Tab-separated table of C-alpha atoms in Angstrom:
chain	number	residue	atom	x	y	z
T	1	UNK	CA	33.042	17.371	-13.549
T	2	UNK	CA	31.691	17.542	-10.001
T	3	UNK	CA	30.501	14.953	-8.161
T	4	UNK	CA	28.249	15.012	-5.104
T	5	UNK	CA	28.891	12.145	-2.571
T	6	UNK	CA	26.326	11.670	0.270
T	7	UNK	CA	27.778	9.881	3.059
T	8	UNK	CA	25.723	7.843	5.744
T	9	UNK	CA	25.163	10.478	8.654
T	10	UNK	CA	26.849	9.879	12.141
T	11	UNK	CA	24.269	8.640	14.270
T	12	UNK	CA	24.171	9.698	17.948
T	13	UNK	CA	21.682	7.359	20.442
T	14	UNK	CA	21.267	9.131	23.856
T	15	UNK	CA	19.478	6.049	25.346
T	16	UNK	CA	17.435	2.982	24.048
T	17	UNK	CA	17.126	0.679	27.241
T	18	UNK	CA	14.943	0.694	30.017
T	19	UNK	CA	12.312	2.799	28.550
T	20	UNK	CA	9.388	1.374	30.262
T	21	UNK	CA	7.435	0.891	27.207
T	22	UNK	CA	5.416	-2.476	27.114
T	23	UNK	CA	2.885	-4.220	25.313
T	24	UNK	CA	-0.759	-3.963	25.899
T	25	UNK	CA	-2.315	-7.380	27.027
T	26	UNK	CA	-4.299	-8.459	23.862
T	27	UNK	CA	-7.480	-9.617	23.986
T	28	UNK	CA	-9.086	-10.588	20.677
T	29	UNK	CA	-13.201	-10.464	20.962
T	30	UNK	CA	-15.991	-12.202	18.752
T	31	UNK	CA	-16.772	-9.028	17.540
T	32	UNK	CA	-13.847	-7.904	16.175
T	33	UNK	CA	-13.363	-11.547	14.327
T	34	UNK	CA	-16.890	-10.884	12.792
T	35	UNK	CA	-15.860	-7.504	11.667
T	36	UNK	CA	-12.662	-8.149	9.859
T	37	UNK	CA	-14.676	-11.516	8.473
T	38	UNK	CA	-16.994	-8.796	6.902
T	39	UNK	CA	-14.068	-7.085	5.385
T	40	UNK	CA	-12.880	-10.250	3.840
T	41	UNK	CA	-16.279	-11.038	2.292
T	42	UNK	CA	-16.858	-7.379	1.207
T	43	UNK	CA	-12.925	-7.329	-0.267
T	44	UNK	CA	-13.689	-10.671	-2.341
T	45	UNK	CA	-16.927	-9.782	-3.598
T	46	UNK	CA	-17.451	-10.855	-6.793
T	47	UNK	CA	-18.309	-8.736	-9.862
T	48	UNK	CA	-21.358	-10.317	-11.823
T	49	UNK	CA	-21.856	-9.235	-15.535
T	50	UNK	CA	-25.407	-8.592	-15.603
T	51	UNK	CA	-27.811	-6.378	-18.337
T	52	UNK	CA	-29.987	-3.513	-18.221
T	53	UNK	CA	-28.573	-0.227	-17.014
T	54	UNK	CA	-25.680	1.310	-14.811
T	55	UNK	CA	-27.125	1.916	-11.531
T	56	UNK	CA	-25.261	3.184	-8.675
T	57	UNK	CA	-22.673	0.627	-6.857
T	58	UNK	CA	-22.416	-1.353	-10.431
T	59	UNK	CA	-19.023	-1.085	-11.952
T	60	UNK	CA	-19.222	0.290	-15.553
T	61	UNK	CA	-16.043	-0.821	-17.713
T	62	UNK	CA	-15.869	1.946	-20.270
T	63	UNK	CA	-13.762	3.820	-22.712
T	64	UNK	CA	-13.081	7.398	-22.437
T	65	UNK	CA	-11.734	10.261	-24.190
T	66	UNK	CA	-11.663	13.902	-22.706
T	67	UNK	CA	-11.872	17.321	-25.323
T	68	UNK	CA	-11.196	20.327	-24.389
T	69	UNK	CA	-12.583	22.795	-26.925
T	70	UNK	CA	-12.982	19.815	-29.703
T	71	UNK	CA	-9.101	18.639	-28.963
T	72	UNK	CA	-8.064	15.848	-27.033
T	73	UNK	CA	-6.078	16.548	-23.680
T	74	UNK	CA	-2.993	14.832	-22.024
T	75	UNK	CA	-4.173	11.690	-19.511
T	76	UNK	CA	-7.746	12.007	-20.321
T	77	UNK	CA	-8.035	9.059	-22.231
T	78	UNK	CA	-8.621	5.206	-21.179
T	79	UNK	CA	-9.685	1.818	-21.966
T	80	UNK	CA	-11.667	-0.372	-20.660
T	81	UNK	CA	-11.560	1.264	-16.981
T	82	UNK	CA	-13.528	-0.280	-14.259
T	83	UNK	CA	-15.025	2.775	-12.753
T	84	UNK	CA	-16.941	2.194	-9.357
T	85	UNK	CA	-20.594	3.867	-9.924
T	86	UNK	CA	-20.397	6.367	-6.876
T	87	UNK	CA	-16.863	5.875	-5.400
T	88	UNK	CA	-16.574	9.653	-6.750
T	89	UNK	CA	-12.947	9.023	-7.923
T	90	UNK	CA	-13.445	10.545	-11.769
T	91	UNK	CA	-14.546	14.395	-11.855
T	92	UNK	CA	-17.606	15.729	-9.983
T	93	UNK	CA	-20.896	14.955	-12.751
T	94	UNK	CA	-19.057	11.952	-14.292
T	95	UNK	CA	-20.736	9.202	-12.591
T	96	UNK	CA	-23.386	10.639	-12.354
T	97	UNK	CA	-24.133	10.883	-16.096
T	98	UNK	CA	-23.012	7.456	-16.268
T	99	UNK	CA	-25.761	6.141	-14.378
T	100	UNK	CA	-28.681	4.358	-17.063
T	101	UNK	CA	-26.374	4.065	-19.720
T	102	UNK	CA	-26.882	0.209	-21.203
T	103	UNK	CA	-23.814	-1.714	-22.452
T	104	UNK	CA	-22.492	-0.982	-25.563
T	105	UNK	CA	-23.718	2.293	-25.470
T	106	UNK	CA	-21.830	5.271	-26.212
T	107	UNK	CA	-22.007	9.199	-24.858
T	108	UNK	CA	-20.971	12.232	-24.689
T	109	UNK	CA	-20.492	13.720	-21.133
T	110	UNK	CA	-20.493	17.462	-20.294
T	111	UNK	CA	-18.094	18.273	-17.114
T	112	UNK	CA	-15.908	21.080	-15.983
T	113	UNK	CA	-13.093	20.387	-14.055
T	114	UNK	CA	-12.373	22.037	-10.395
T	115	UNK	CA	-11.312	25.618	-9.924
T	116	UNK	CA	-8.661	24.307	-7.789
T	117	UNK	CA	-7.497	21.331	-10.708
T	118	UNK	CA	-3.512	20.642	-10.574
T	119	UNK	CA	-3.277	21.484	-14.118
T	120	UNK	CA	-3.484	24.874	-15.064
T	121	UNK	CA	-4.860	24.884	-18.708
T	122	UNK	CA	-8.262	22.974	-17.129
T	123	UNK	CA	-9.132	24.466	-13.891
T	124	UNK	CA	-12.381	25.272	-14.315
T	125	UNK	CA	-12.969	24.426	-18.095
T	126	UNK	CA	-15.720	22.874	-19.247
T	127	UNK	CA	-14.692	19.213	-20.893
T	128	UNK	CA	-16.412	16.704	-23.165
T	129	UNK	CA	-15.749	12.910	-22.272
T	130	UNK	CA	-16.883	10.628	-25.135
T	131	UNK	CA	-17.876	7.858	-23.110
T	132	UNK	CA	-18.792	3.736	-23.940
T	133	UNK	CA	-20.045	1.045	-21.601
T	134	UNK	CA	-18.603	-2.053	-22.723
T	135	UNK	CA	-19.493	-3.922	-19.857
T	136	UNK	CA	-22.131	-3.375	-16.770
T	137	UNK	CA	-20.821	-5.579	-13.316
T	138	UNK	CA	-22.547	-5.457	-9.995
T	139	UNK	CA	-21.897	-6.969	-6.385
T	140	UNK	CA	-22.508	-9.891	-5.201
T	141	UNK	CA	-21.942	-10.848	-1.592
T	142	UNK	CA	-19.829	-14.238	-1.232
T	143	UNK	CA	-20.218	-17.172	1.266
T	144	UNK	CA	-18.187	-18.504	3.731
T	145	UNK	CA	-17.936	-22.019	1.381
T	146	UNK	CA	-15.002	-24.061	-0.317
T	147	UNK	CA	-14.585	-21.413	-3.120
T	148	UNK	CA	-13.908	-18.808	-1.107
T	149	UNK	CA	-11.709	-20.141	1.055
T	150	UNK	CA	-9.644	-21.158	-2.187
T	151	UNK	CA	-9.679	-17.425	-3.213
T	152	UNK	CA	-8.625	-16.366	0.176
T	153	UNK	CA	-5.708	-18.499	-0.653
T	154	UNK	CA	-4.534	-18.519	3.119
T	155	UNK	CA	-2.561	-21.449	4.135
T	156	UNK	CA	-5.055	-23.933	6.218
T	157	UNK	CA	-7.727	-21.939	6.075
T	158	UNK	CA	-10.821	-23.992	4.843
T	159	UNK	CA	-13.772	-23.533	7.173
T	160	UNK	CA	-15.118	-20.943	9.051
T	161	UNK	CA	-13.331	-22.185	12.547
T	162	UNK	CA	-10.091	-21.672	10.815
T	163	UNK	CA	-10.425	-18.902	9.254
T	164	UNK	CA	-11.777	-17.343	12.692
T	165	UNK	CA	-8.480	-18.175	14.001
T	166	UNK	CA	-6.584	-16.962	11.874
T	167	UNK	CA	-8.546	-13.466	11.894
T	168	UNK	CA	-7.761	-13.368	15.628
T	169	UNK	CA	-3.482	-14.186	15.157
T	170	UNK	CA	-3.726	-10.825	12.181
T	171	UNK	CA	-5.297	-9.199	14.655
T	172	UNK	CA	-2.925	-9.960	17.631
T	173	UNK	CA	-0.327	-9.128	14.744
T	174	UNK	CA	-1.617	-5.796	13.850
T	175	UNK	CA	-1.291	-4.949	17.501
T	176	UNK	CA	2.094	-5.997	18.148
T	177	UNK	CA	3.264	-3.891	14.756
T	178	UNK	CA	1.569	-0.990	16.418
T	179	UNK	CA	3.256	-1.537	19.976
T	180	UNK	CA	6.323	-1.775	17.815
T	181	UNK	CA	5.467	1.429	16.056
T	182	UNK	CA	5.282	3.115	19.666
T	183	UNK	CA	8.842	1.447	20.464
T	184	UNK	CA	10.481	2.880	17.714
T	185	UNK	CA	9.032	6.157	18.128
T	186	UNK	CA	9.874	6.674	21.580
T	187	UNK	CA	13.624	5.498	20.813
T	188	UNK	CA	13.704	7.896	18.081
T	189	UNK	CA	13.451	10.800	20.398
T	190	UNK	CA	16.833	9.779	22.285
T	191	UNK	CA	18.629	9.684	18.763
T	192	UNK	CA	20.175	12.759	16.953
T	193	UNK	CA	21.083	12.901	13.424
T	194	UNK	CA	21.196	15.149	10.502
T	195	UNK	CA	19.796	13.427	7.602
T	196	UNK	CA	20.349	14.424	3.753
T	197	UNK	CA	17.599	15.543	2.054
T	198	UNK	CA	19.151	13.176	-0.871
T	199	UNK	CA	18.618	10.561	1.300
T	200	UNK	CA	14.703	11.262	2.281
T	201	UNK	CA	14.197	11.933	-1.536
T	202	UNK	CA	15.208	8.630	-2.502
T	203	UNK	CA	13.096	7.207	0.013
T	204	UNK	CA	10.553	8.885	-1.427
T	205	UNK	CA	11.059	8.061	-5.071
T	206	UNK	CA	10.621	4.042	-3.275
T	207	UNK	CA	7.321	4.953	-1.531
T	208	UNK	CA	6.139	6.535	-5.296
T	209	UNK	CA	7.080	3.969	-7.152
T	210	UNK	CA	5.474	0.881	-4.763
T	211	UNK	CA	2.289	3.117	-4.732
T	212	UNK	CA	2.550	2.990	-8.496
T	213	UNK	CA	2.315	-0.890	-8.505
T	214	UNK	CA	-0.425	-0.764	-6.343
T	215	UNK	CA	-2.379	1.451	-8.480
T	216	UNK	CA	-1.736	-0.526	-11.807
T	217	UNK	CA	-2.837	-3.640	-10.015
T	218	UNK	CA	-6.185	-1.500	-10.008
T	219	UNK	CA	-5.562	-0.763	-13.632
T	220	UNK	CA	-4.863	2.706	-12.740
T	221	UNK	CA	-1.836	4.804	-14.126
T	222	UNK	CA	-0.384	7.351	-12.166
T	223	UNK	CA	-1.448	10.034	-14.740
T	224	UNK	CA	-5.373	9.120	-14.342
T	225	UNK	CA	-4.968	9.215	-10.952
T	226	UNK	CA	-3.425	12.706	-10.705
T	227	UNK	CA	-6.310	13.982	-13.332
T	228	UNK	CA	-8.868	13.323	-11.261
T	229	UNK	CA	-7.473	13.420	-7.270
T	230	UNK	CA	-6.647	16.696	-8.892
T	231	UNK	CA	-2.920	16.865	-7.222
T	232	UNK	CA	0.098	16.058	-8.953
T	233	UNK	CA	3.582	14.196	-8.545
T	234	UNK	CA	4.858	16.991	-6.349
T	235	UNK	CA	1.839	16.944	-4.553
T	236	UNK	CA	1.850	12.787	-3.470
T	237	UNK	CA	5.381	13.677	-2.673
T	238	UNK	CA	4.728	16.233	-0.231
T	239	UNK	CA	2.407	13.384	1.302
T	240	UNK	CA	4.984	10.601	1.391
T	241	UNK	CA	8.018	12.970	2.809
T	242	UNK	CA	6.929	12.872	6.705
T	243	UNK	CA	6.768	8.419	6.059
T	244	UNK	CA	9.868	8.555	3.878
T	245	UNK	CA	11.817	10.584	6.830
T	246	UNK	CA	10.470	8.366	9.258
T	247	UNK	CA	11.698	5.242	7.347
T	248	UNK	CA	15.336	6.471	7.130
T	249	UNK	CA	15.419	7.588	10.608
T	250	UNK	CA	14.054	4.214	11.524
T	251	UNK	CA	16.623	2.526	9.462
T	252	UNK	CA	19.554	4.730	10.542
T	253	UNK	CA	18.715	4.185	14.519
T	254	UNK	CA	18.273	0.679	14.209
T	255	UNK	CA	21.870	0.104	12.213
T	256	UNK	CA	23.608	1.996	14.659
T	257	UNK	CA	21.823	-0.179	17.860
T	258	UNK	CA	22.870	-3.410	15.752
T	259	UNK	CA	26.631	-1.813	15.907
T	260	UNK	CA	26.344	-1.239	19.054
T	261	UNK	CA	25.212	-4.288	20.056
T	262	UNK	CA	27.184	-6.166	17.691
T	263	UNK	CA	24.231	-8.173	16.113
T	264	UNK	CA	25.025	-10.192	13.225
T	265	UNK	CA	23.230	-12.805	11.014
T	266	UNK	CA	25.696	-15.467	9.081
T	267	UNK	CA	24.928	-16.763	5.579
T	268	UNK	CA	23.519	-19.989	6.695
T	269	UNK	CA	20.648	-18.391	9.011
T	270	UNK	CA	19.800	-15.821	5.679
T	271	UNK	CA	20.168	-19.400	3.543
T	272	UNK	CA	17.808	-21.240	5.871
T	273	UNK	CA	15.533	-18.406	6.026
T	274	UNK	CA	15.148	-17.557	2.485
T	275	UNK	CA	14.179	-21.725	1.997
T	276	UNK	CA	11.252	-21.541	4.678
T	277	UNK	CA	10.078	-17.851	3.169
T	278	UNK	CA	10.489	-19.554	-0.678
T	279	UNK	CA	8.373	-22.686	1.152
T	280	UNK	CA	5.942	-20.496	2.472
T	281	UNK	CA	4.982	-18.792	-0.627
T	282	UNK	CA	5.420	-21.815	-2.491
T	283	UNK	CA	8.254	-20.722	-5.079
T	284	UNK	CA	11.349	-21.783	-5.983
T	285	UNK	CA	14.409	-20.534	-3.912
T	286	UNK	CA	16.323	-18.748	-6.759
T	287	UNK	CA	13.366	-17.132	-7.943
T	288	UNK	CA	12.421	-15.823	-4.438
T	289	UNK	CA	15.822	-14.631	-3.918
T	290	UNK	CA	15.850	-12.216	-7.112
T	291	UNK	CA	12.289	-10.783	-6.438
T	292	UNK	CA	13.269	-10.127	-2.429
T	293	UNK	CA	16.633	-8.723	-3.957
T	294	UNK	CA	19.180	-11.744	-2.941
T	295	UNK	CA	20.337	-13.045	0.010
T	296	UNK	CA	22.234	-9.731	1.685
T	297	UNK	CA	18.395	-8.301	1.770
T	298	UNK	CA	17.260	-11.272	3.677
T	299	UNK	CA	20.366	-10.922	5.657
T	300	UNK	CA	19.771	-7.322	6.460
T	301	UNK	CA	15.728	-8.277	7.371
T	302	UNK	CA	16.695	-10.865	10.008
T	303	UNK	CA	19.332	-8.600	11.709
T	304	UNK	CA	16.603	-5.760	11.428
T	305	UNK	CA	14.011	-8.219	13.198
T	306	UNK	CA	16.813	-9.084	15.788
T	307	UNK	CA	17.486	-5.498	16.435
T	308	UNK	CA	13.817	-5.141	17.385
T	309	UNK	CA	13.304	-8.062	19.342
T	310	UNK	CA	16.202	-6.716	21.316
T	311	UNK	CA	14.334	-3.778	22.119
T	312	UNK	CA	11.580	-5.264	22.925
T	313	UNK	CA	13.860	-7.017	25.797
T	314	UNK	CA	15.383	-4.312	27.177
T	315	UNK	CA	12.525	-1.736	27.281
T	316	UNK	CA	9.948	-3.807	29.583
């Protein structure tokens, strides 16, 4: 047997105080609140079942089969998939054909996949998808009223005035994560490391797999979405290796700082922590503590958060 042991790198920092690097004064404006209110509304709008015919902007739930020369192929198959008339995620000419079909209604669809398709055996061929509408949905623009505020689900937001306010503290928020961003970047270029490749790779098999949740919470599997963003696994990797580098240099830097600095966070401050977090998302301690992955992982979080806020300090 041979085994293959990668060891955490040594981690050199040249300098990470006194870098001059402070925050932008931030000034929140009507405007903006309005805007990201819009985003709300338009992220909560509700889906209607209504009759008649797919029209463009309804979602169509359908089933779908694909044939390639009277046989069915790998991935081209699905049930009850809410496709978005005119998002132009599904092959070029899908949607499009789509469009009048009444609910209930079944047909077949005549497509040919991209020259440049991921998978060999279809770029270019021409495809049947046997297609049924089993349900037709369309928009409809919410209100700023007591039911959507109990979707939004925000704690003590109920009325327009609150949730302006708390619009303006996520937007204060996204700009001190991107000030924070700039921090880290610039202390990055005082640090020198050699990181494994084994190392970025497993960062990367994280990224894949919390992108994977995020597209089943669409109801989309990881193989529909490769058919027809025509890339592949190796492909979405390639994408996620600069963030997944980034992340483990991040992570690296800022463990070697809290060495340096001999920052530490005891049992009781994780303990007390992990109560308010389970309070906050109303749960029950134990349970929050297995889904954030116990209370080291807390532990580790608060000394990360310390390590930043110390950086903040020392680089006005």
């Amino acid at each position: 047997f041979t085994f293959k042991i990668i060891t955490k790198p040594e981690v050199k920092i040249k300098n990470y105080k006194g870098l001059g690097i402070k925050p932008e004064e931030i000034k929140v404006t009507k405007d903006e609140i309005d805007h990201e209110i819009g985003h709300l509304l338009e992220e909560y709008t509700e889906l209607v079942t209504k009759e008649g015919e797919v029209k463009n902007g309804d979602v169509a739930v359908i089933d779908f089969e694909g044939f390639k020369d009277g046989k069915p192929f790998d991935g081209g198959k699905g049930e009850n998939y809410s496709l978005e008339i005119g998002s132009n995620t599904f092959i070029p000419g899908f949607e499009e054909q789509v469009i009048g079909m009444k609910t209930g209604e079944e047909k077949d669809l005549t497509v040919s996949f991209p020259e440049d398709y991921g998978v060999e055996d279809l770029k270019g061929q021409p495809v049947i998808f046997k297609v049924k509408v089993n349900e037709i949905k369309e928009k409809v623009t919410r209100e700023l009223d007591k039911e959507f505020f109990e979707d939004l689900a925000m704690e003590g937001v109920d009325s327009k005035e609150t949730l302006e306010k708390e619009v303006e503290e996520n937007i204060k928020a996204d700009n001190e994560n991107k000030y924070i961003d700039h921090l880290l970047e610039e202390v990055a270029k005082n640090v020198e490391v050699d990181i494994p490749q084994e190392m970025v790779d497993e960062e990367t098999t994280r990224l894949l797999g919390r992108f994977e949740q995020q597209m089943a919470m669409q109801g989309i599997s990881l193989d529909i979405y490769y058919q027809f963003t025509k890339s592949s696994e190796e492909d979405l990797r390639k994408q996620m290796d600069k963030e997944a580098y980034q992340n483990v240099l991040y992570r690296l830097m800022l463990e070697e700082i809290m060495n340096l600095e001999k920052i530490e966070v005891s049992q009781e401050e994780a303990s007390k922590e992990a109560e308010e977090l389970a309070k906050k998302y109303k749960m029950d301690k134990e349970d929050f503590l297995k889904q954030f992955g116990g209370l080291e992982m807390i532990q580790y979080d608060l000394e990360m958060h310390k390590v930043i806020d110390l950086l903040k300090e020392l680089n006005k």
